[in-house]
Structures are given as structure tokens and as C-alpha cells.
PDB file of C-alpha atoms in Angstrom:
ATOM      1  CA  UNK A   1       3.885 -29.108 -51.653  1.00 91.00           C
ATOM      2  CA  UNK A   2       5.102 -27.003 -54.339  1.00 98.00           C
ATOM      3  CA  UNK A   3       3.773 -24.090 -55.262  1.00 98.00           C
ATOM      4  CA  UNK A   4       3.976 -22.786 -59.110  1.00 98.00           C
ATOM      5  CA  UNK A   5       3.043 -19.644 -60.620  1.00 98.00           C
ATOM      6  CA  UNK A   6       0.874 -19.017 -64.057  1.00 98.00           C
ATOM      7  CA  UNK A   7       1.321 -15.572 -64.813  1.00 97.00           C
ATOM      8  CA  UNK A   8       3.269 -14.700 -67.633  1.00 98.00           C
ATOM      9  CA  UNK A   9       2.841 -14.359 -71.517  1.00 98.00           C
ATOM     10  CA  UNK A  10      -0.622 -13.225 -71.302  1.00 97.00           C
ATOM     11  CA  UNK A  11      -1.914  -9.741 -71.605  1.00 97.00           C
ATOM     12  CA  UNK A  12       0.053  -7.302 -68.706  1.00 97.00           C
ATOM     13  CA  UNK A  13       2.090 -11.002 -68.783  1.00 98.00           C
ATOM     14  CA  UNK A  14       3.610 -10.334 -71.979  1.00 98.00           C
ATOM     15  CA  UNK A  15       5.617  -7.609 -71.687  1.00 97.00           C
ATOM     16  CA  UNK A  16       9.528  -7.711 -71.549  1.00 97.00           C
ATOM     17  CA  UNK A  17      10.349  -5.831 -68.162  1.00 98.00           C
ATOM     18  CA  UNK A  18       7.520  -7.853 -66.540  1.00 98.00           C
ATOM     19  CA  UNK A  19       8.414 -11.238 -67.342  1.00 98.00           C
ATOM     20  CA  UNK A  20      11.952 -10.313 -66.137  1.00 98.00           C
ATOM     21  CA  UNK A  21      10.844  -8.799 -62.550  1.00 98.00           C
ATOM     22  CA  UNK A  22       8.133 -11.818 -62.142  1.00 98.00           C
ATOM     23  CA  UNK A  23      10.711 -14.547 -63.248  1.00 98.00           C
ATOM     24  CA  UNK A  24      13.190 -13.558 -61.373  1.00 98.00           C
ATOM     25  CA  UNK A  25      11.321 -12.209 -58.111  1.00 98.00           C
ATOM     26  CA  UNK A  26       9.447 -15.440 -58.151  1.00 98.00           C
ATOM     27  CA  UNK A  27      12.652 -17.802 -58.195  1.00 98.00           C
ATOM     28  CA  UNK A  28      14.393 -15.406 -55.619  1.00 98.00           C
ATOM     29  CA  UNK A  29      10.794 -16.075 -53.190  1.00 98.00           C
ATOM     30  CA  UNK A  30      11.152 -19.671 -53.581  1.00 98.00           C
ATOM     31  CA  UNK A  31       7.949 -20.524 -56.408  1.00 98.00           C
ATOM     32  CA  UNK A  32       9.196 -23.787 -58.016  1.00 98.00           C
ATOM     33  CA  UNK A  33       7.671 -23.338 -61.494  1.00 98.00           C
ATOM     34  CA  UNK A  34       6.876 -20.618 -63.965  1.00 98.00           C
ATOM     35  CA  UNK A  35       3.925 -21.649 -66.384  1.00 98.00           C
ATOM     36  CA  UNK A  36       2.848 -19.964 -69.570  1.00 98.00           C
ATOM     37  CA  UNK A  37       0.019 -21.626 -71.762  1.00 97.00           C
ATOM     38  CA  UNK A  38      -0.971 -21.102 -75.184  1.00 98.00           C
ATOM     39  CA  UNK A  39      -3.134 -19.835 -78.300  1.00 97.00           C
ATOM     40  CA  UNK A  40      -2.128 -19.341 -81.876  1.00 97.00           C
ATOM     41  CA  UNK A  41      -5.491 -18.305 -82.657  1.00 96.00           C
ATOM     42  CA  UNK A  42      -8.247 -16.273 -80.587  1.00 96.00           C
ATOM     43  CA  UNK A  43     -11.487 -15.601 -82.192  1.00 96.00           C
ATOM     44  CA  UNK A  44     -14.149 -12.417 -81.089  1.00 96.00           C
ATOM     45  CA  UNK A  45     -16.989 -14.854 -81.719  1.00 92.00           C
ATOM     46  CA  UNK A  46     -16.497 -17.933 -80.331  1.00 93.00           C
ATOM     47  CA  UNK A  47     -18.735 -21.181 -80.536  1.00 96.00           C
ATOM     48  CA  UNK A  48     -16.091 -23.686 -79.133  1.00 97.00           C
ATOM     49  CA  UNK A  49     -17.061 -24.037 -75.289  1.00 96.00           C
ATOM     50  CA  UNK A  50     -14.360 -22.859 -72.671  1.00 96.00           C
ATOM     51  CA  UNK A  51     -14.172 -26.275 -70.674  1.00 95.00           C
ATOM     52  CA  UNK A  52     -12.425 -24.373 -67.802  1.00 95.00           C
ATOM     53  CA  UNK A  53     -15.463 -22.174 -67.211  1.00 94.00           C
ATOM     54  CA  UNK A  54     -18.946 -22.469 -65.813  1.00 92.00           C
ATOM     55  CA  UNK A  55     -20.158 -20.256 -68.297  1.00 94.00           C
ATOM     56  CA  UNK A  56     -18.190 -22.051 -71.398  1.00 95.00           C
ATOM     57  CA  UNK A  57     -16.426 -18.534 -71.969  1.00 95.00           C
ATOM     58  CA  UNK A  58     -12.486 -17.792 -72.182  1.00 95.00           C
ATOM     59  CA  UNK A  59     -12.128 -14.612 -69.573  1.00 92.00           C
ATOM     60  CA  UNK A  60      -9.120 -13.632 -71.923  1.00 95.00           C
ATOM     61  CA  UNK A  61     -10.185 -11.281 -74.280  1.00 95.00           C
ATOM     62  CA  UNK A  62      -9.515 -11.658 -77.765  1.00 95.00           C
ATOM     63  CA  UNK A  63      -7.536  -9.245 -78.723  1.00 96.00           C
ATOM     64  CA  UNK A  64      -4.993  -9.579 -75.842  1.00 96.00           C
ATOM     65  CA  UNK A  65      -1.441 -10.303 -76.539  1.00 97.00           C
ATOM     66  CA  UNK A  66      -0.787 -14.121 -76.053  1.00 97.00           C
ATOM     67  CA  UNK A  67       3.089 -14.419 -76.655  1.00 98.00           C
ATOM     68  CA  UNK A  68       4.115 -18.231 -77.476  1.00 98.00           C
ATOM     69  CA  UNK A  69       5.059 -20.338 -74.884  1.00 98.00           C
ATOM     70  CA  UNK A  70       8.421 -21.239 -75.971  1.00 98.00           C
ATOM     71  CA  UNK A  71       9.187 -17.854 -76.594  1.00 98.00           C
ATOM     72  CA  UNK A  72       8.362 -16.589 -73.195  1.00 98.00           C
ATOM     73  CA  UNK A  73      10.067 -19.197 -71.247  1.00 98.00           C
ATOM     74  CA  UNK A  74      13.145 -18.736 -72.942  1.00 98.00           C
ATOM     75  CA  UNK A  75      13.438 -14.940 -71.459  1.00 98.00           C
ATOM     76  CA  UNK A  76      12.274 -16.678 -68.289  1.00 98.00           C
ATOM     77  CA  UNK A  77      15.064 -18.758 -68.494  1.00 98.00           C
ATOM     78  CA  UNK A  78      17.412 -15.823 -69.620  1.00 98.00           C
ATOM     79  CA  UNK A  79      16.429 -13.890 -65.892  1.00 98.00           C
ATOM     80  CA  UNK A  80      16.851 -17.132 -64.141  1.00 98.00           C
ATOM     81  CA  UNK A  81      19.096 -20.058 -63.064  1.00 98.00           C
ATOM     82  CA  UNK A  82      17.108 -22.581 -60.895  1.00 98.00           C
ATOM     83  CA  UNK A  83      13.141 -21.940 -60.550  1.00 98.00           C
ATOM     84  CA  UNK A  84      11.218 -24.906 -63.576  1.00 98.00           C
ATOM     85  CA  UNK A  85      10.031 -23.653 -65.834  1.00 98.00           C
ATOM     86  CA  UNK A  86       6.404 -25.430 -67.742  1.00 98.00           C
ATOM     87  CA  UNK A  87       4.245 -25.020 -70.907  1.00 98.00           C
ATOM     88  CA  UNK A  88       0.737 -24.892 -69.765  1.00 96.00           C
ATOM     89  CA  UNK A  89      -0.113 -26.082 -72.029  1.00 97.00           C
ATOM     90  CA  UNK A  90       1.296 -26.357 -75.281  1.00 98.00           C
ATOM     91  CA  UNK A  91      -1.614 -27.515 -77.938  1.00 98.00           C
ATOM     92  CA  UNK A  92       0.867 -29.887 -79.152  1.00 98.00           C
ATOM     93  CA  UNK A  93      -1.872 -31.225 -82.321  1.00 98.00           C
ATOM     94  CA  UNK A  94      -1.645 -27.746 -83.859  1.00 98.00           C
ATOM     95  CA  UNK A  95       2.290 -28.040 -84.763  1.00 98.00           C
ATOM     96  CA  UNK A  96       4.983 -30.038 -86.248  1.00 98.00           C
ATOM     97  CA  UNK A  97       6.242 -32.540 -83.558  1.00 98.00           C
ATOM     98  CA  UNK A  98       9.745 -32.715 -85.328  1.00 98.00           C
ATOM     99  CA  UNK A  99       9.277 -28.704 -85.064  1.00 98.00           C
ATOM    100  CA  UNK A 100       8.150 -28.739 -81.335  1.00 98.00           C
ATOM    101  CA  UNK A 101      10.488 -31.617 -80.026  1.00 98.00           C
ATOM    102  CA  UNK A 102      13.363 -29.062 -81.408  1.00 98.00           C
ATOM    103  CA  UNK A 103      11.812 -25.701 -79.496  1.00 98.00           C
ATOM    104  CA  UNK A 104      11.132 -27.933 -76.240  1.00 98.00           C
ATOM    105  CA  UNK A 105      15.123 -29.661 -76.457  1.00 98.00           C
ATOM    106  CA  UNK A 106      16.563 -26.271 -77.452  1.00 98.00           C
ATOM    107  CA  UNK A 107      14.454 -24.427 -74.462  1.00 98.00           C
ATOM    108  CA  UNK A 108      15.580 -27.282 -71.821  1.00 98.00           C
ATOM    109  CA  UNK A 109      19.174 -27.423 -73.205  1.00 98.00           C
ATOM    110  CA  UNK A 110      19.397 -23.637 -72.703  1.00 97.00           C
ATOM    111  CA  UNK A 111      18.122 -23.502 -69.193  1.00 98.00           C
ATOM    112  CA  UNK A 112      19.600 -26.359 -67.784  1.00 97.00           C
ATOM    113  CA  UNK A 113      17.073 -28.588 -67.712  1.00 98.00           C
ATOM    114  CA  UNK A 114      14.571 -27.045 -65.837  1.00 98.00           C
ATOM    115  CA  UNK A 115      11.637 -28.000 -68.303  1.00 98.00           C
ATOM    116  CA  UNK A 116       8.865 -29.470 -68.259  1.00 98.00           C
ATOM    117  CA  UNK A 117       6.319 -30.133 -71.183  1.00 98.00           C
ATOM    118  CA  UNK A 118       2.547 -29.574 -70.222  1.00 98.00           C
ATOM    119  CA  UNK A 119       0.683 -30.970 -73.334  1.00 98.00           C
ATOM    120  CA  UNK A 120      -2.838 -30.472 -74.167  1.00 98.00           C
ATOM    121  CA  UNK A 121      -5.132 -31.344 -77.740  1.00 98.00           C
ATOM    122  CA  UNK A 122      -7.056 -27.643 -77.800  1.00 98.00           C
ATOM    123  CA  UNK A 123     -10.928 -27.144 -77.530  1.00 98.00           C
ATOM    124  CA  UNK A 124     -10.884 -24.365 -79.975  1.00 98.00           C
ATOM    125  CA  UNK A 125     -12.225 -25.737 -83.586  1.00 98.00           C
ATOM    126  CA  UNK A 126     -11.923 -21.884 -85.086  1.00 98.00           C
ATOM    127  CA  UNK A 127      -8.256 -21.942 -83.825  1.00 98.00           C
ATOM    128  CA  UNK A 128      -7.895 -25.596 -85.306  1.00 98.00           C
ATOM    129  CA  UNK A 129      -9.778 -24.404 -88.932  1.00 98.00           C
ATOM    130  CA  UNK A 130      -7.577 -21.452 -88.743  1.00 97.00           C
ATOM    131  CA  UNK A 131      -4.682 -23.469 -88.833  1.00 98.00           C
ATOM    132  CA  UNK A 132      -5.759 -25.831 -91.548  1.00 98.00           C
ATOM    133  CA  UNK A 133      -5.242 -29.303 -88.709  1.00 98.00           C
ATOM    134  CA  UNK A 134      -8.496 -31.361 -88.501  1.00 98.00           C
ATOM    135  CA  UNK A 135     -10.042 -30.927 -85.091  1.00 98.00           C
ATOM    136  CA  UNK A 136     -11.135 -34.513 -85.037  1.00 98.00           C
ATOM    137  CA  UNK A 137      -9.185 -37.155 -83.785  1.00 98.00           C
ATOM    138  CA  UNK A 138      -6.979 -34.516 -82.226  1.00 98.00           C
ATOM    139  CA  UNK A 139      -6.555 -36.714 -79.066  1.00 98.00           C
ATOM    140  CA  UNK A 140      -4.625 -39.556 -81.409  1.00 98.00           C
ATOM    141  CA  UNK A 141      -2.578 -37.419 -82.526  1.00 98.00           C
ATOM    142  CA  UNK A 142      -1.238 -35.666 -79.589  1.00 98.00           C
ATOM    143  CA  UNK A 143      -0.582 -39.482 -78.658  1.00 98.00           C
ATOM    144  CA  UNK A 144       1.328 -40.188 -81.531  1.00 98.00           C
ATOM    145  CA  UNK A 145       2.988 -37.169 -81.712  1.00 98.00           C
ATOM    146  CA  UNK A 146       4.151 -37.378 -78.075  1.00 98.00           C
ATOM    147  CA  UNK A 147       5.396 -40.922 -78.753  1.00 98.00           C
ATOM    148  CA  UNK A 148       7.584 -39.375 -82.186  1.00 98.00           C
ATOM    149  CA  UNK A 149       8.904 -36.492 -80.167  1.00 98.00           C
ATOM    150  CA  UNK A 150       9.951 -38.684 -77.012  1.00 98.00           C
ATOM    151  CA  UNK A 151      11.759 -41.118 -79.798  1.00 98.00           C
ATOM    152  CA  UNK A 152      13.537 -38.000 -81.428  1.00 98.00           C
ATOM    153  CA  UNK A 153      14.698 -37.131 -77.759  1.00 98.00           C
ATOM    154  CA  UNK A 154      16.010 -40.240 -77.330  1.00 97.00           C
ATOM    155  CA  UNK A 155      17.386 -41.884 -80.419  1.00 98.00           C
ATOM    156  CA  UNK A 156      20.114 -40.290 -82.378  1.00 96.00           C
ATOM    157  CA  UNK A 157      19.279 -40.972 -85.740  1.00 98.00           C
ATOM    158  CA  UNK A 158      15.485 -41.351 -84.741  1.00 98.00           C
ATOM    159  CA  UNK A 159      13.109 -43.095 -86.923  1.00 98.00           C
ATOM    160  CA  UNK A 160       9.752 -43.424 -86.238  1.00 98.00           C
ATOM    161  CA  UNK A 161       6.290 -44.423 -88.114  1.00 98.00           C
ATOM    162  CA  UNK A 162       2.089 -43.308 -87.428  1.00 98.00           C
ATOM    163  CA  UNK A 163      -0.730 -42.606 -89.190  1.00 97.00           C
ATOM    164  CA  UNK A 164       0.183 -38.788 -88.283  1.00 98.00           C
ATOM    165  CA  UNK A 165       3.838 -38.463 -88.374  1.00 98.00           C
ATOM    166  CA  UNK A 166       6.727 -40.380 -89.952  1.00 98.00           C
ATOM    167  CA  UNK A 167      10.682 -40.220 -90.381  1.00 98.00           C
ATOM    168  CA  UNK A 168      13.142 -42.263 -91.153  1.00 98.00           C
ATOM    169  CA  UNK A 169      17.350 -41.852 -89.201  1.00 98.00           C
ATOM    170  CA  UNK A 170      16.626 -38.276 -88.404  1.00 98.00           C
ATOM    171  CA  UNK A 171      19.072 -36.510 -85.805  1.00 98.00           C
ATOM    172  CA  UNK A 172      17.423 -33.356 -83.932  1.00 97.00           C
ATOM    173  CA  UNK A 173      19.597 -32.097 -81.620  1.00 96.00           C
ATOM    174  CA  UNK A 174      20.892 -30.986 -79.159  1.00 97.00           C
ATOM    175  CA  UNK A 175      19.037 -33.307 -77.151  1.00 96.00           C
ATOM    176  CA  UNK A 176      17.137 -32.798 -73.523  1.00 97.00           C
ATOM    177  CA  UNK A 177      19.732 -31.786 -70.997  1.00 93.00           C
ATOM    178  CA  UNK A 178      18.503 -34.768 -68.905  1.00 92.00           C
ATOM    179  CA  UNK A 179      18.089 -37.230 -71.889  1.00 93.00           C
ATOM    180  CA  UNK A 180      14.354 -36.459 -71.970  1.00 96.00           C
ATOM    181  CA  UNK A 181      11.945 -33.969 -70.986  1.00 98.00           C
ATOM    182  CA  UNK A 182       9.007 -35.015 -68.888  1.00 98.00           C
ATOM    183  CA  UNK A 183       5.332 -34.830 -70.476  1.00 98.00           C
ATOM    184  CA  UNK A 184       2.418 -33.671 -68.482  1.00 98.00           C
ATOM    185  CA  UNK A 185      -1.047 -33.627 -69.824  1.00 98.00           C
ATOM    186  CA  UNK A 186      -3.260 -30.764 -69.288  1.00 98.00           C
ATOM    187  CA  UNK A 187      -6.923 -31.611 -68.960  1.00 97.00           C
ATOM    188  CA  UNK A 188      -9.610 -32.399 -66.787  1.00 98.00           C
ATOM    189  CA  UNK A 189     -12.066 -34.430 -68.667  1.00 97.00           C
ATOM    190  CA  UNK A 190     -11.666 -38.834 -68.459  1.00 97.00           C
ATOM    191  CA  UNK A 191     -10.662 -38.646 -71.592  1.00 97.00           C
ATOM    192  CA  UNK A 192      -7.885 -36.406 -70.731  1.00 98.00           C
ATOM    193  CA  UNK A 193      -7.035 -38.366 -67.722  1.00 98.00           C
ATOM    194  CA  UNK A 194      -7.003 -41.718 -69.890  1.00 98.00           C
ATOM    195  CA  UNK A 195      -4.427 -40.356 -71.428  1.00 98.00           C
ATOM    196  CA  UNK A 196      -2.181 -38.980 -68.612  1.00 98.00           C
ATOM    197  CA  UNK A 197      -2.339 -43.106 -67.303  1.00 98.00           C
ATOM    198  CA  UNK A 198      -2.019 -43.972 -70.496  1.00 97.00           C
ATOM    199  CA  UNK A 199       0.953 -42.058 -71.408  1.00 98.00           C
ATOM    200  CA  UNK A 200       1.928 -39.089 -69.554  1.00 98.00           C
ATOM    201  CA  UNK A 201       4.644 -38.109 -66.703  1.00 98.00           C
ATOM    202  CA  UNK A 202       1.885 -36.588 -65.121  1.00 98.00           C
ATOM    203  CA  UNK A 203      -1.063 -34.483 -64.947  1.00 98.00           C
ATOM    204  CA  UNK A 204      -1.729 -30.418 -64.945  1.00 98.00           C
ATOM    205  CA  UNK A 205      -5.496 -30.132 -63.586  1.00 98.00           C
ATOM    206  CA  UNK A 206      -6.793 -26.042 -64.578  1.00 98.00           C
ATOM    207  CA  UNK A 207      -9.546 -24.491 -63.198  1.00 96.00           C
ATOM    208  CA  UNK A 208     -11.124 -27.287 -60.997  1.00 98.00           C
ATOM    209  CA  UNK A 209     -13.563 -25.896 -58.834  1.00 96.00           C
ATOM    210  CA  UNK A 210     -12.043 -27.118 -55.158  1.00 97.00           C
ATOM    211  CA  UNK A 211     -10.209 -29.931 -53.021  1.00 98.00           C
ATOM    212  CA  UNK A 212     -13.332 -32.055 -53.559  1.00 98.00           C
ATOM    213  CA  UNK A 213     -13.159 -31.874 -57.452  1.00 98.00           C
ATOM    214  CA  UNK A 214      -9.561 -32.769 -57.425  1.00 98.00           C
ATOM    215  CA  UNK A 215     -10.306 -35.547 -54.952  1.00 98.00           C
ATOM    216  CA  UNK A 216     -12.782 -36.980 -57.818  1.00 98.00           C
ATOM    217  CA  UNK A 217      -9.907 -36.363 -60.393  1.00 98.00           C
ATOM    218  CA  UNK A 218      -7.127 -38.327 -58.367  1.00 98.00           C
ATOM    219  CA  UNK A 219      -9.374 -41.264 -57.778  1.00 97.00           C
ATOM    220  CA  UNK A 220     -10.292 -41.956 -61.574  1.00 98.00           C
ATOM    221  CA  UNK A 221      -6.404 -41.427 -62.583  1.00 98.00           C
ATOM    222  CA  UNK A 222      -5.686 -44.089 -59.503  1.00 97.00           C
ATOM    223  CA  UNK A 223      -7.924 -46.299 -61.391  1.00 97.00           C
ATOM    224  CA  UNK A 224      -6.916 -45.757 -65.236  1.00 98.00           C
ATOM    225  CA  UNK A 225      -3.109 -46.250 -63.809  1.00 97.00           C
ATOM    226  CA  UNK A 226      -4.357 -49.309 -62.796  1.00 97.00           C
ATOM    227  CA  UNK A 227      -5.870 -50.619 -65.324  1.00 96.00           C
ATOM    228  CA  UNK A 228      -2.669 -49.631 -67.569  1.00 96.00           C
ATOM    229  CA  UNK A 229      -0.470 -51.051 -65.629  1.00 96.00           C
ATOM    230  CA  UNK A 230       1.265 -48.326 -63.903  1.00 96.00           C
ATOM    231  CA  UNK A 231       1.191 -46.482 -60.244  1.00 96.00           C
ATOM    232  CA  UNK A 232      -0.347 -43.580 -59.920  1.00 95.00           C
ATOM    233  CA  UNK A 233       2.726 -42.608 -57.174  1.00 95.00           C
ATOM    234  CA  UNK A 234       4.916 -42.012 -60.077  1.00 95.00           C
ATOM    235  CA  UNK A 235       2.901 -39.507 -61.661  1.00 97.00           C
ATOM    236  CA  UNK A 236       3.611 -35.518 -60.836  1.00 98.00           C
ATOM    237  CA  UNK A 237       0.816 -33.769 -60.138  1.00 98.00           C
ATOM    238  CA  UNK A 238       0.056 -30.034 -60.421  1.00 98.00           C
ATOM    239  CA  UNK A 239      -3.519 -28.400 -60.204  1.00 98.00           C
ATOM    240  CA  UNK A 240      -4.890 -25.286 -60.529  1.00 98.00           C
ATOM    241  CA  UNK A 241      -7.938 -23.934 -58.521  1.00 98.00           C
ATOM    242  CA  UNK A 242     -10.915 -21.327 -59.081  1.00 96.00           C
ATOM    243  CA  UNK A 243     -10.439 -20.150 -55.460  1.00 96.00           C
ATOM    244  CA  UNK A 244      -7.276 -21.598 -53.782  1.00 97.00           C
ATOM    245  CA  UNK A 245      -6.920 -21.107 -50.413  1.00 97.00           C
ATOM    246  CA  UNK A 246      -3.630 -21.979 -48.271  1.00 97.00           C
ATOM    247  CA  UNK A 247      -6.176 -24.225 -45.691  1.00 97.00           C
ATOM    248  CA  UNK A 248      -5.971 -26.459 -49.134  1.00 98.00           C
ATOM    249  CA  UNK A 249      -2.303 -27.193 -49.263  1.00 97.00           C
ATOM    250  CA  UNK A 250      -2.407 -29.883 -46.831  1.00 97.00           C
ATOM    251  CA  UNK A 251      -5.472 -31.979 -48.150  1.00 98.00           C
ATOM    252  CA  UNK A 252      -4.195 -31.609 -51.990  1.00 98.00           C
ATOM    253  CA  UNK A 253      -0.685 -32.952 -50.653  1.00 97.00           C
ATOM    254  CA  UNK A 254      -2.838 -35.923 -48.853  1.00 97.00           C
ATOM    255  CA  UNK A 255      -4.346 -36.864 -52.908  1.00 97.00           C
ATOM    256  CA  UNK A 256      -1.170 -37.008 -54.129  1.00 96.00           C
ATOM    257  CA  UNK A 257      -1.024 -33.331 -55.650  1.00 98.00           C
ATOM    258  CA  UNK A 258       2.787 -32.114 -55.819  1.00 97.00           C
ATOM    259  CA  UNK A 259       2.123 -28.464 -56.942  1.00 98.00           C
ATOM    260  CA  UNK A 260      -0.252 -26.066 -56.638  1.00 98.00           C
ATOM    261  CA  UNK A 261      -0.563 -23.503 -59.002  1.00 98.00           C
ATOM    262  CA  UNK A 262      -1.678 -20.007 -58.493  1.00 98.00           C
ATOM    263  CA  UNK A 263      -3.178 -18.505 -61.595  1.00 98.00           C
ATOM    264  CA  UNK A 264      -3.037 -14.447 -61.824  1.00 97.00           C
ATOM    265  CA  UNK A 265      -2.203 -12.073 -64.073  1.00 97.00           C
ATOM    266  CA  UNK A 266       0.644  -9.352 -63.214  1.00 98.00           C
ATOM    267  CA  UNK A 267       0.829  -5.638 -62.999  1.00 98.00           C
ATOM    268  CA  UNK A 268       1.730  -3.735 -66.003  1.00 97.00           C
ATOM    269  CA  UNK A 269       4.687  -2.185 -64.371  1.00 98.00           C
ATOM    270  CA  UNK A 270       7.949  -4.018 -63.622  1.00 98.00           C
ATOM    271  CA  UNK A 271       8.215  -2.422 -60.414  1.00 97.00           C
ATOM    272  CA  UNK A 272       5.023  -3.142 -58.975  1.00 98.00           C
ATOM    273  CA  UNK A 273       4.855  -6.634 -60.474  1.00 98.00           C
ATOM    274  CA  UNK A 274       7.997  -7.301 -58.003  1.00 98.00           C
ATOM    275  CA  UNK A 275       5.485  -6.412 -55.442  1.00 98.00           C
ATOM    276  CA  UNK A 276       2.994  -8.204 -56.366  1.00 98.00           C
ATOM    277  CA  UNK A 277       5.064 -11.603 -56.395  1.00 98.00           C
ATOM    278  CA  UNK A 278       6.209 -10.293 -52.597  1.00 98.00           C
ATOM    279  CA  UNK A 279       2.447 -10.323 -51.703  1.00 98.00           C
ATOM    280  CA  UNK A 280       1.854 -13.582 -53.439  1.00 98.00           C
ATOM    281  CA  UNK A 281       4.748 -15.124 -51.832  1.00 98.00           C
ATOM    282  CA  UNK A 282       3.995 -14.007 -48.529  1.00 98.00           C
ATOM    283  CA  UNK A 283      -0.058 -15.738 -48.942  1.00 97.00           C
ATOM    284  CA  UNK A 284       1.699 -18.858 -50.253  1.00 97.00           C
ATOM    285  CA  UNK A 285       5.486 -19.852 -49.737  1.00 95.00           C
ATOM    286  CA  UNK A 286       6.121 -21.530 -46.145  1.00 84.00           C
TER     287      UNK A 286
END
């Protein structure tokens, strides 16, 4: 079992000499993946529900700094050399995919290939009108958009045709490192986990409440896998919990899970923040 850390780009996350002391203190104490997830958009009223919460409530404020994804992996990158690095997630139906397939290449091609591409479709409308992208149908076209940037990855020209994107002998380079950069989708809903059988390289499970929940979760991906045609075995598998405990290591590696992944926020000082991954590496890393 791997064990991943989600605590940078967000509020105390977001500042320079932090993400350098976590990224690198965290590779050095053997965490296999830095995570950073995103918002374009937050919103001091919000009607959208918070489907990672009880209460349908985001516990990040609004008016905390939320650095982009991208962005922060890149100086994670910059302080590192061999921990993976993951978007989780990137709302991938709020940009260009000819735009985001060049950030994700250009971000794996610079660190070696240590990316990986947690995907989501956003449960914000207000961040979605904000943007000026319908909120419907968002699901199809993370699909489709996943499909054109997975075909500009590979094909060089690329042309591709959908209802939300189209282009015709494109080149967008450089390319992945590794030819390709693996997809994970981030959601816990069926509909969400239709999708990871249906298309993903795997699945990014936030907030679910314990071993039990995730239990639930593996067995309905085991079956949509199934009914698409696919193993469920060749999926990776990272989940967050409300409450992890290490007693739950061994039963999520048991379902299948291949990294758990402890959400936290940092100290604002470097220095302390180093300590703070110590302690965190000393609960978790065996």
C-alpha cells in the first residue's frame, strides 16, 4: 500500500517555501504521491452541494488562496526527482482540452514522468456560470475531452472529431514522457464510477466515510468493469478517508485500494511544515 499526500496548493498549501519543504520532505520520507486539486472559481454564497460533506458545505473558505494545479506541481516537481506527482482533481470540463493536454504533457515531460492525471466534471454550477461552460452534460464532455486529449498524446499530427471538441493534423508536443499519461477519475457517485470502468486508468475516491464505504465503492466498479468488458485488477486505486486510521491499511489493500491518501493542510512556516511531514510519516510510512 502506498501512501500519498494531499496537502499542497491550498490555503497555508500555497505558499512557495512550503510547497518546497513538504515536496521535498515528503519524497525524502518515502510518500509516493503529491496531490493538489482544484477551483477556478469559489463563491461566499454557495447553493451547489459539497458532495464530499455530510453537511453539503466546502470546509475551504472562500477567500483562501487555491493556486492551480498545474502550477503547483510544477514547483513540486522543481524540489523533487522521484516522489508522483497527481491532479486531484483537475475539473477537466471547465478548460480547453487542446490547452490542458499541453499543461499535463509539458508538466510530465518536465518531471520525468512522474504524472498522473486525476480528472473530475465539478459540482460547482456558480464556478461553471462563472466561466461561461454549460454545467449540463458536463459528464460527456469530460468523456470526450479525455478521449481528444489521450489522441493528441498519442498521435503526432492528431485529428480528432465530438460534439465538444474537434481538430484536424494537429501536433502538441512534446509528448508524455511515457507516451501517455494515465487518467484517474475523481468521484464517488455511480455515475462517477461508470465512468472510471468505462474509461479511466483508475479511480481517486475523496472523502468516503470508512473501509466499509470503500468496500461498497470497489464492489460496484468490479461490476461496471464487468459489464464493460474490462478487469477491475488493472485499475489503480487511491482513496481518501474522513478519519483514516493505519488499522485500515491492510483491509483497503485486501479491496484492491493501491494508495491511501492522507488529506491535511500544512503549517504556514517552512520549517515547521518539515516537521509536520516527519510526524505524518512516522503515523503512516512502514
Amino acid at each position: 500500500m502506498r501512501i500519498g499526500l494531499h496537502a499542497l496548493g491550498i490555503g497555508t498549501g500555497a505558499n512557495r517555501d512550503v510547497i518546497d519543504a513538504v515536496a521535498r520532505r515528503a519524497e525524502r520520507r518515502g510518500f509516493a504521491t503529491l496531490w493538489s486539486g482544484e477551483h477556478v472559481v469559489m463563491v461566499d454564497e454557495q447553493a451547489s452541494r459539497y458532495p464530499y460533506a455530510a453537511d453539503g458545505k466546502i470546509a475551504v473558505p472562500a477567500d483562501a488562496d487555491w493556486l492551480d494545479p498545474t502550477v503547483t506541481l510544477s514547483f513540486a516537481a522543481a524540489a523533487t526527482s522521484t516522489i508522483r506527482l497527481a491532479t486531484g482533481v483537475c475539473l477537466l470540463p471547465e478548460h480547453n482540452p487542446v490547452i490542458m493536454a499541453k499543461q499535463l504533457a509539458s508538466l510530465d515531460h518536465l518531471s520525468g514522468g512522474r504524472l498522473t492525471a486525476g480528472v473530475g466534471i465539478g459540482w460547482s454550477r456558480e464556478e461553471f456560470d462563472a466561466l461561461g461552460i454549460p454545467f449540463e452534460r458536463r459528464g460527456a464532455r469530460t468523456a470526450r475531452y479525455a478521449e481528444a486529449m489521450r489522441t493528441l498524446w498519442r498521435d503526432d499530427p492528431a485529428t480528432y472529431s465530438s460534439e465538444f471538441v474537434s481538430f484536424d493534423a494537429i501536433r502538441v508536443r512534446p509528448a508524455p514522457s511515457r507516451g501517455s499519461i494515465p487518467i484517474v477519475v475523481g468521484g464517488n457517485s455511480d455515475n462517477a464510477l461508470r465512468r472510471v470502468a468505462d474509461w479511466g486508468d483508475g479511480w481517486y475516491g475523496f472523502n468516503l466515510d470508512d473501509v466499509d464505504a470503500v468496500a461498497e465503492r470497489m464492489h460496484r466498479i468490479t461490476e461496471m468493469c464487468a459489464s464493460a468488458g474490462r478487469s477491475a485488477d488493472e485499475l489503480a486505486v487511491a482513496v481518501a478517508l474522513r478519519s483514516p486510521s493505519v488499522a485500515d491499511i491492510e483491509p483497503l489493500a485486501a479491496l484492491g485500494v493501491t494508495e491511501l491518501v492522507i488529506v491535511d493542510a500544512p503549517p504556514a512556516d517552512a520549517g515547521e511544515a518539515v516537521e509536520w511531514v516527519d510526524g505524518l510519516a512516522a503515523e503512516w510510512i512502514r
